[in-house]
mmCIF file of C-alpha atoms and ligand atoms in Angstrom:
data_model
loop_
_atom_site.group_PDB
_atom_site.id
_atom_site.type_symbol
_atom_site.label_atom_id
_atom_site.label_comp_id
_atom_site.label_asym_id
_atom_site.label_seq_id
_atom_site.Cartn_x
_atom_site.Cartn_y
_atom_site.Cartn_z
ATOM 1 C CA MET A 1 -9.545 4.568 -8.089
ATOM 2 C CA PRO A 2 -8.828 0.888 -8.512
ATOM 3 C CA GLU A 3 -5.557 0.386 -10.372
ATOM 4 C CA LEU A 4 -4.391 -2.781 -12.122
ATOM 5 C CA PRO A 5 -3.457 -4.568 -8.846
ATOM 6 C CA GLU A 6 -6.895 -3.995 -7.315
ATOM 7 C CA VAL A 7 -8.576 -5.180 -10.520
ATOM 8 C CA GLU A 8 -6.386 -8.292 -10.518
ATOM 9 C CA VAL A 9 -7.174 -8.901 -6.833
ATOM 10 C CA THR A 10 -10.878 -8.568 -7.659
ATOM 11 C CA ARG A 11 -10.446 -11.000 -10.547
ATOM 12 C CA ARG A 12 -8.772 -13.619 -8.370
ATOM 13 C CA ARG A 13 -11.332 -13.307 -5.590
ATOM 14 C CA ILE A 14 -14.421 -13.266 -7.787
ATOM 15 C CA GLU A 15 -13.272 -15.902 -10.284
ATOM 16 C CA SER A 16 -14.431 -18.937 -8.296
ATOM 17 C CA LEU A 17 -17.818 -17.270 -7.740
ATOM 18 C CA LEU A 18 -18.415 -17.044 -11.481
ATOM 19 C CA ILE A 19 -16.625 -19.836 -13.317
ATOM 20 C CA GLY A 20 -18.779 -22.845 -14.126
ATOM 21 C CA ARG A 21 -21.944 -21.232 -12.764
ATOM 22 C CA LYS A 22 -25.072 -20.880 -14.847
ATOM 23 C CA ILE A 23 -26.844 -17.529 -14.658
ATOM 24 C CA ALA A 24 -30.487 -17.955 -13.636
ATOM 25 C CA SER A 25 -31.273 -14.272 -13.795
ATOM 26 C CA LEU A 26 -29.716 -10.844 -13.818
ATOM 27 C CA ARG A 27 -31.277 -7.842 -12.167
ATOM 28 C CA THR A 28 -30.044 -4.382 -13.099
ATOM 29 C CA THR A 29 -30.741 -0.779 -12.254
ATOM 30 C CA ARG A 30 -32.314 1.385 -14.954
ATOM 31 C CA ASP A 31 -30.655 2.086 -18.296
ATOM 32 C CA SER A 32 -27.924 4.731 -17.958
ATOM 33 C CA TYR A 33 -24.457 5.590 -19.265
ATOM 34 C CA PHE A 34 -23.165 2.855 -16.940
ATOM 35 C CA PHE A 35 -24.700 0.275 -19.284
ATOM 36 C CA VAL A 36 -22.957 0.460 -22.644
ATOM 37 C CA THR A 37 -25.236 -2.435 -23.605
ATOM 38 C CA PRO A 38 -28.912 -1.623 -22.880
ATOM 39 C CA THR A 39 -30.133 -3.492 -19.819
ATOM 40 C CA ALA A 40 -32.829 -5.486 -21.656
ATOM 41 C CA ARG A 41 -30.224 -6.858 -24.068
ATOM 42 C CA LEU A 42 -27.829 -7.517 -21.210
ATOM 43 C CA ARG A 43 -30.406 -9.502 -19.239
ATOM 44 C CA ALA A 44 -31.562 -11.473 -22.277
ATOM 45 C CA GLY A 45 -28.011 -12.168 -23.459
ATOM 46 C CA LEU A 46 -26.819 -13.441 -20.086
ATOM 47 C CA ARG A 47 -29.808 -15.460 -18.854
ATOM 48 C CA GLY A 48 -29.062 -19.194 -19.057
ATOM 49 C CA ARG A 49 -25.401 -18.664 -19.950
ATOM 50 C CA THR A 50 -22.498 -20.117 -17.966
ATOM 51 C CA PHE A 51 -19.305 -18.231 -17.149
ATOM 52 C CA SER A 52 -16.274 -20.066 -18.533
ATOM 53 C CA THR A 53 -13.249 -17.871 -17.708
ATOM 54 C CA LEU A 54 -12.510 -14.488 -16.192
ATOM 55 C CA GLU A 55 -9.523 -12.617 -17.611
ATOM 56 C CA ARG A 56 -8.111 -9.155 -17.066
ATOM 57 C CA ARG A 57 -6.544 -6.856 -19.621
ATOM 58 C CA GLY A 58 -5.202 -3.644 -18.163
ATOM 59 C CA LYS A 59 -8.011 -2.464 -15.942
ATOM 60 C CA TYR A 60 -10.758 -4.328 -17.817
ATOM 61 C CA LEU A 61 -12.299 -7.533 -16.531
ATOM 62 C CA ILE A 62 -13.497 -9.778 -19.335
ATOM 63 C CA ALA A 63 -15.822 -12.650 -18.443
ATOM 64 C CA HIS A 64 -16.105 -15.246 -21.191
ATOM 65 C CA LEU A 65 -19.425 -17.056 -21.555
ATOM 66 C CA ASP A 66 -20.172 -20.545 -22.840
ATOM 67 C CA ASP A 67 -21.687 -19.204 -26.094
ATOM 68 C CA GLY A 68 -18.527 -17.202 -26.926
ATOM 69 C CA ALA A 69 -19.930 -13.848 -25.792
ATOM 70 C CA ARG A 70 -17.829 -11.644 -23.524
ATOM 71 C CA LEU A 71 -19.018 -9.527 -20.635
ATOM 72 C CA VAL A 72 -16.632 -6.569 -20.246
ATOM 73 C CA ILE A 73 -16.557 -4.742 -16.927
ATOM 74 C CA HIS A 74 -14.602 -1.617 -15.976
ATOM 75 C CA LEU A 75 -14.713 -0.736 -12.295
ATOM 76 C CA GLY A 76 -14.334 3.007 -12.895
ATOM 77 C CA MET A 77 -13.688 4.913 -9.662
ATOM 78 C CA THR A 78 -15.737 3.055 -7.067
ATOM 79 C CA GLY A 79 -16.972 -0.122 -8.735
ATOM 80 C CA GLN A 80 -16.858 -3.304 -6.653
ATOM 81 C CA LEU A 81 -17.733 -6.891 -7.466
ATOM 82 C CA PHE A 82 -18.525 -9.153 -4.558
ATOM 83 C CA SER A 83 -20.468 -12.101 -3.261
ATOM 84 C CA SER A 84 -23.794 -11.754 -1.469
ATOM 85 C CA ALA A 85 -22.442 -14.268 1.061
ATOM 86 C CA ALA A 86 -19.201 -12.539 1.973
ATOM 87 C CA VAL A 87 -20.231 -9.014 2.773
ATOM 88 C CA GLY A 88 -19.414 -6.748 5.648
ATOM 89 C CA PRO A 89 -19.025 -3.031 6.167
ATOM 90 C CA ARG A 90 -15.300 -3.064 5.409
ATOM 91 C CA LEU A 91 -16.077 -4.373 1.976
ATOM 92 C CA LEU A 92 -17.481 -1.021 1.064
ATOM 93 C CA SER A 93 -15.541 2.083 0.157
ATOM 94 C CA ALA A 94 -15.283 4.839 2.741
ATOM 95 C CA THR A 95 -17.903 6.767 0.755
ATOM 96 C CA ALA A 96 -20.263 3.809 0.815
ATOM 97 C CA ARG A 97 -19.686 3.144 4.519
ATOM 98 C CA ALA A 98 -20.577 6.735 5.331
ATOM 99 C CA SER A 99 -23.953 6.268 3.638
ATOM 100 C CA LEU A 100 -24.948 3.358 5.917
ATOM 101 C CA THR A 101 -26.178 3.624 9.493
ATOM 102 C CA PRO A 102 -24.247 1.619 12.155
ATOM 103 C CA ALA A 103 -27.125 -0.895 12.287
ATOM 104 C CA GLU A 104 -26.997 -1.329 8.521
ATOM 105 C CA GLN A 105 -23.226 -1.798 8.705
ATOM 106 C CA ARG A 106 -23.569 -4.565 11.311
ATOM 107 C CA ARG A 107 -26.146 -6.611 9.478
ATOM 108 C CA GLY A 108 -24.059 -6.515 6.329
ATOM 109 C CA PHE A 109 -24.840 -5.354 2.887
ATOM 110 C CA ARG A 110 -28.209 -5.409 1.162
ATOM 111 C CA PRO A 111 -28.518 -4.475 -2.493
ATOM 112 C CA ASP A 112 -29.391 -0.802 -2.881
ATOM 113 C CA GLU A 113 -29.812 1.723 -5.702
ATOM 114 C CA HIS A 114 -26.058 1.629 -6.372
ATOM 115 C CA THR A 115 -26.102 -2.150 -6.921
ATOM 116 C CA HIS A 116 -26.236 -2.087 -10.709
ATOM 117 C CA LEU A 117 -25.799 -5.812 -11.361
ATOM 118 C CA ARG A 118 -27.197 -8.717 -9.360
ATOM 119 C CA PHE A 119 -26.449 -12.156 -10.737
ATOM 120 C CA ALA A 120 -28.489 -15.069 -9.412
ATOM 121 C CA PHE A 121 -27.358 -18.566 -10.332
ATOM 122 C CA ALA A 122 -29.088 -21.828 -11.168
ATOM 123 C CA ASP A 123 -27.287 -23.554 -8.259
ATOM 124 C CA ALA A 124 -29.044 -21.158 -5.834
ATOM 125 C CA GLY A 125 -25.648 -20.385 -4.261
ATOM 126 C CA PRO A 126 -24.406 -16.880 -3.408
ATOM 127 C CA GLU A 127 -25.328 -14.099 -5.785
ATOM 128 C CA VAL A 128 -22.711 -11.796 -7.271
ATOM 129 C CA TYR A 129 -23.203 -8.053 -7.097
ATOM 130 C CA MET A 130 -21.596 -5.113 -8.789
ATOM 131 C CA ARG A 131 -22.012 -1.914 -6.848
ATOM 132 C CA ASP A 132 -20.745 1.454 -8.016
ATOM 133 C CA VAL A 133 -21.593 4.542 -5.995
ATOM 134 C CA ARG A 134 -20.033 7.138 -8.288
ATOM 135 C CA LYS A 135 -21.042 5.179 -11.367
ATOM 136 C CA PHE A 136 -17.952 5.776 -13.490
ATOM 137 C CA GLY A 137 -17.832 2.040 -14.184
ATOM 138 C CA LYS A 138 -18.951 0.493 -17.467
ATOM 139 C CA VAL A 139 -20.613 -2.769 -18.463
ATOM 140 C CA LEU A 140 -20.690 -4.079 -22.005
ATOM 141 C CA LEU A 141 -21.782 -7.385 -23.523
ATOM 142 C CA LEU A 142 -19.951 -8.344 -26.699
ATOM 143 C CA PRO A 143 -21.864 -10.945 -28.739
ATOM 144 C CA PRO A 144 -19.858 -13.969 -29.993
ATOM 145 C CA GLY A 145 -17.180 -12.969 -32.493
ATOM 146 C CA GLN A 146 -17.654 -9.240 -31.974
ATOM 147 C CA SER A 147 -14.625 -7.134 -31.098
ATOM 148 C CA HIS A 148 -14.410 -3.716 -29.522
ATOM 149 C CA PRO A 149 -12.080 -0.888 -30.560
ATOM 150 C CA ARG A 150 -11.151 0.065 -27.026
ATOM 151 C CA LEU A 151 -10.133 -3.490 -26.147
ATOM 152 C CA ASP A 152 -8.397 -4.063 -29.475
ATOM 153 C CA LEU A 153 -6.260 -0.950 -28.972
ATOM 154 C CA LEU A 154 -4.916 -2.040 -25.597
ATOM 155 C CA GLY A 155 -1.206 -2.771 -25.577
ATOM 156 C CA GLU A 156 0.618 -5.477 -23.654
ATOM 157 C CA ASP A 157 -0.709 -6.005 -20.149
ATOM 158 C CA ALA A 158 1.572 -4.226 -17.673
ATOM 159 C CA LEU A 159 2.297 -7.492 -15.842
ATOM 160 C CA GLY A 160 3.825 -8.862 -19.052
ATOM 161 C CA VAL A 161 5.906 -5.840 -20.094
ATOM 162 C CA SER A 162 9.435 -6.663 -21.277
ATOM 163 C CA GLU A 163 12.690 -4.873 -22.078
ATOM 164 C CA GLU A 164 12.153 -5.588 -25.772
ATOM 165 C CA LEU A 165 8.653 -4.132 -25.827
ATOM 166 C CA LEU A 166 9.688 -0.977 -24.004
ATOM 167 C CA PHE A 167 12.827 -0.545 -26.085
ATOM 168 C CA SER A 168 11.002 -0.782 -29.415
ATOM 169 C CA ALA A 169 8.094 1.385 -28.199
ATOM 170 C CA THR A 170 10.429 4.188 -27.148
ATOM 171 C CA ARG A 171 12.759 4.448 -30.157
ATOM 172 C CA LYS A 172 12.800 7.900 -31.786
ATOM 173 C CA LYS A 173 10.149 9.148 -29.376
ATOM 174 C CA LYS A 174 10.539 12.675 -28.040
ATOM 175 C CA ALA A 175 7.724 12.259 -25.525
ATOM 176 C CA ALA A 176 8.718 11.746 -21.884
ATOM 177 C CA ILE A 177 9.382 8.142 -20.875
ATOM 178 C CA LYS A 178 6.578 8.511 -18.338
ATOM 179 C CA ALA A 179 4.116 9.406 -21.121
ATOM 180 C CA VAL A 180 5.024 6.163 -22.908
ATOM 181 C CA LEU A 181 4.478 4.156 -19.707
ATOM 182 C CA LEU A 182 1.018 5.717 -19.320
ATOM 183 C CA ASP A 183 0.059 5.175 -22.971
ATOM 184 C CA GLN A 184 -2.564 2.396 -22.805
ATOM 185 C CA SER A 185 -1.886 1.394 -26.408
ATOM 186 C CA VAL A 186 1.703 0.524 -25.405
ATOM 187 C CA ILE A 187 1.200 -0.842 -21.879
ATOM 188 C CA ALA A 188 -2.294 -1.588 -20.590
ATOM 189 C CA GLY A 189 -2.905 -0.823 -16.946
ATOM 190 C CA CYS A 190 0.183 1.106 -15.846
ATOM 191 C CA GLY A 191 -1.249 3.859 -13.635
ATOM 192 C CA ASN A 192 0.417 7.003 -12.347
ATOM 193 C CA ILE A 193 1.570 5.494 -9.052
ATOM 194 C CA TYR A 194 3.245 2.529 -10.715
ATOM 195 C CA ALA A 195 4.915 4.643 -13.393
ATOM 196 C CA ASP A 196 6.522 6.888 -10.750
ATOM 197 C CA GLU A 197 7.579 4.002 -8.532
ATOM 198 C CA SER A 198 9.110 1.930 -11.329
ATOM 199 C CA LEU A 199 11.014 4.886 -12.799
ATOM 200 C CA PHE A 200 12.497 5.545 -9.364
ATOM 201 C CA ILE A 201 13.584 1.917 -8.943
ATOM 202 C CA ALA A 202 15.100 1.970 -12.440
ATOM 203 C CA GLY A 203 16.894 5.265 -11.721
ATOM 204 C CA VAL A 204 15.378 7.046 -14.731
ATOM 205 C CA ARG A 205 13.948 10.586 -14.648
ATOM 206 C CA PRO A 206 10.248 10.615 -15.639
ATOM 207 C CA GLY A 207 10.721 13.602 -17.961
ATOM 208 C CA ARG A 208 13.583 12.161 -19.996
ATOM 209 C CA ALA A 209 12.854 11.812 -23.724
ATOM 210 C CA ALA A 210 11.754 8.202 -24.253
ATOM 211 C CA GLY A 211 14.078 7.796 -27.244
ATOM 212 C CA ARG A 212 17.057 8.548 -25.014
ATOM 213 C CA VAL A 213 16.348 5.741 -22.569
ATOM 214 C CA ARG A 214 18.910 3.005 -23.182
ATOM 215 C CA ARG A 215 18.071 -0.664 -23.696
ATOM 216 C CA ALA A 216 19.403 -1.713 -20.281
ATOM 217 C CA GLU A 217 17.324 1.019 -18.657
ATOM 218 C CA CYS A 218 14.226 -0.212 -20.511
ATOM 219 C CA GLY A 219 14.976 -3.604 -18.999
ATOM 220 C CA ARG A 220 15.225 -2.134 -15.516
ATOM 221 C CA ILE A 221 11.976 -0.160 -15.922
ATOM 222 C CA ALA A 222 10.107 -3.246 -17.201
ATOM 223 C CA GLU A 223 11.393 -5.384 -14.332
ATOM 224 C CA ALA A 224 10.587 -2.679 -11.758
ATOM 225 C CA LEU A 225 7.074 -2.195 -13.134
ATOM 226 C CA ARG A 226 6.274 -5.897 -12.994
ATOM 227 C CA GLY A 227 7.787 -6.031 -9.508
ATOM 228 C CA VAL A 228 5.780 -3.172 -7.977
ATOM 229 C CA LEU A 229 2.555 -4.456 -9.550
ATOM 230 C CA GLU A 230 3.140 -8.008 -8.329
ATOM 231 C CA ARG A 231 4.024 -6.766 -4.870
ATOM 232 C CA SER A 232 0.871 -4.661 -4.787
ATOM 233 C CA ILE A 233 -1.266 -7.641 -5.878
ATOM 234 C CA GLU A 234 0.345 -9.749 -3.138
ATOM 235 C CA THR A 235 -0.576 -7.205 -0.486
ATOM 236 C CA GLY A 236 -4.173 -6.955 -1.685
ATOM 237 C CA GLY A 237 -3.918 -3.794 -3.734
ATOM 238 C CA SER A 238 -3.351 -0.219 -2.831
ATOM 239 C CA THR A 239 -4.951 1.918 -0.157
ATOM 240 C CA ILE A 240 -3.853 5.161 -1.721
ATOM 241 C CA SER A 241 -7.466 5.905 -2.682
ATOM 242 C CA ASP A 242 -10.494 4.945 -0.609
ATOM 243 C CA TYR A 243 -10.832 1.812 -2.679
ATOM 244 C CA VAL A 244 -11.162 -1.362 -0.618
ATOM 245 C CA ALA A 245 -10.681 -4.849 -2.023
ATOM 246 C CA PRO A 246 -13.786 -7.074 -2.378
ATOM 247 C CA ASP A 247 -13.248 -9.001 0.848
ATOM 248 C CA GLY A 248 -12.624 -5.808 2.785
ATOM 249 C CA VAL A 249 -8.937 -6.483 3.465
ATOM 250 C CA GLU A 250 -7.177 -3.188 3.041
ATOM 251 C CA GLY A 251 -3.947 -3.122 1.068
ATOM 252 C CA ALA A 252 -0.533 -2.438 2.546
ATOM 253 C CA TYR A 253 1.197 -0.997 -0.492
ATOM 254 C CA GLN A 254 0.923 2.564 0.738
ATOM 255 C CA ASP A 255 3.641 1.978 3.329
ATOM 256 C CA GLU A 256 6.077 0.878 0.662
ATOM 257 C CA ARG A 257 5.830 3.905 -1.601
ATOM 258 C CA ARG A 258 9.263 5.208 -2.527
ATOM 259 C CA VAL A 259 8.335 8.459 -4.252
ATOM 260 C CA TYR A 260 4.619 8.613 -5.041
ATOM 261 C CA ALA A 261 2.918 11.340 -2.963
ATOM 262 C CA ARG A 262 6.122 11.719 -0.908
ATOM 263 C CA ASP A 263 7.109 15.133 -2.301
ATOM 264 C CA GLY A 264 8.991 17.173 0.319
ATOM 265 C CA GLU A 265 9.986 14.014 2.201
ATOM 266 C CA PRO A 266 13.524 12.590 2.130
ATOM 267 C CA CYS A 267 14.402 9.915 -0.442
ATOM 268 C CA ARG A 268 14.701 6.562 1.314
ATOM 269 C CA GLU A 269 17.904 5.838 -0.630
ATOM 270 C CA CYS A 270 19.855 9.101 -0.461
ATOM 271 C CA GLY A 271 17.964 11.560 1.749
ATOM 272 C CA THR A 272 17.424 14.140 -1.007
ATOM 273 C CA GLU A 273 14.016 15.779 -0.939
ATOM 274 C CA ILE A 274 11.543 14.076 -3.290
ATOM 275 C CA ARG A 275 10.280 16.526 -5.905
ATOM 276 C CA LYS A 276 6.965 16.800 -7.684
ATOM 277 C CA LYS A 277 6.318 18.279 -11.094
ATOM 278 C CA VAL A 278 3.921 17.813 -13.981
ATOM 279 C CA VAL A 279 5.080 15.305 -16.610
ATOM 280 C CA ALA A 280 2.710 13.898 -19.234
ATOM 281 C CA GLN A 281 -0.056 16.025 -17.667
ATOM 282 C CA ARG A 282 0.226 14.080 -14.426
ATOM 283 C CA GLY A 283 1.619 14.927 -11.008
ATOM 284 C CA THR A 284 4.991 13.180 -11.064
ATOM 285 C CA HIS A 285 7.275 12.337 -8.156
ATOM 286 C CA TYR A 286 10.999 11.671 -8.399
ATOM 287 C CA CYS A 287 14.352 11.924 -6.642
ATOM 288 C CA PRO A 288 16.656 14.392 -8.430
ATOM 289 C CA THR A 289 19.722 12.517 -7.146
ATOM 290 C CA CYS A 290 18.779 8.863 -7.718
ATOM 291 C CA GLN A 291 17.093 9.415 -11.081
ATOM 292 C CA ARG A 292 18.991 10.594 -14.173
HETATM 293 ZN ZN1 ZN B 1 17.416 9.527 -3.888
#
């Protein structure tokens, strides 16, 4: 599943293909749960509009249009946004690759039944596609001035998390510190992998009551979280799932994991066996020696 770094990598790579371009037409697949906004309204609302900016909040991509409307996209499990001009077999997820014959893989990608959005532009340049094989993604068009509860409830983006924010969000909380990190209304976009990795770097046990995490430790967790996310963005996102970044370059983060999915292996710092247990309903990895 794409995590914040992959969504940010997608944003950076797709931005120049959208910004300043006027939409000539949009083709969609049939109405389904994928389209929070019915396809007829989506097509009518976007035709003739120009993309002005592309931002990310947590794992949501928000494309702003010249009339003040916002196109909100969530990539779900297998959603990918890419250019019709820059396609190749490695662009596609392992699942998608398996569904193409070798000949189809060589000639590149052609829109298929999983290609739910196809933007054509007035400049007749490359089209932009959104493909989603498992279809857990979501697309929503917010008319000018309209807000959305799910977006409004999102906390600070994980790349901007600070000691102060974490300290005030954790006071008097009995829930595990990891549960607070995963709470999207506190920090938007901190996934399971990044919670485990940053708690290890900060030396804090995932199951410790949030209210008992000291200010300096909140500072270390915030710094570690920003650090692992930035490092993952730099390396093109994660390859922990079968998700592949839009230009097909596979991420290198996997090799740098300190605890995530390393249960039973020795800690890289102290040699103690990394443990796994359930914290905040999620499989959680930690070193019983390095983390207190
Ligand atoms: Zn250790």
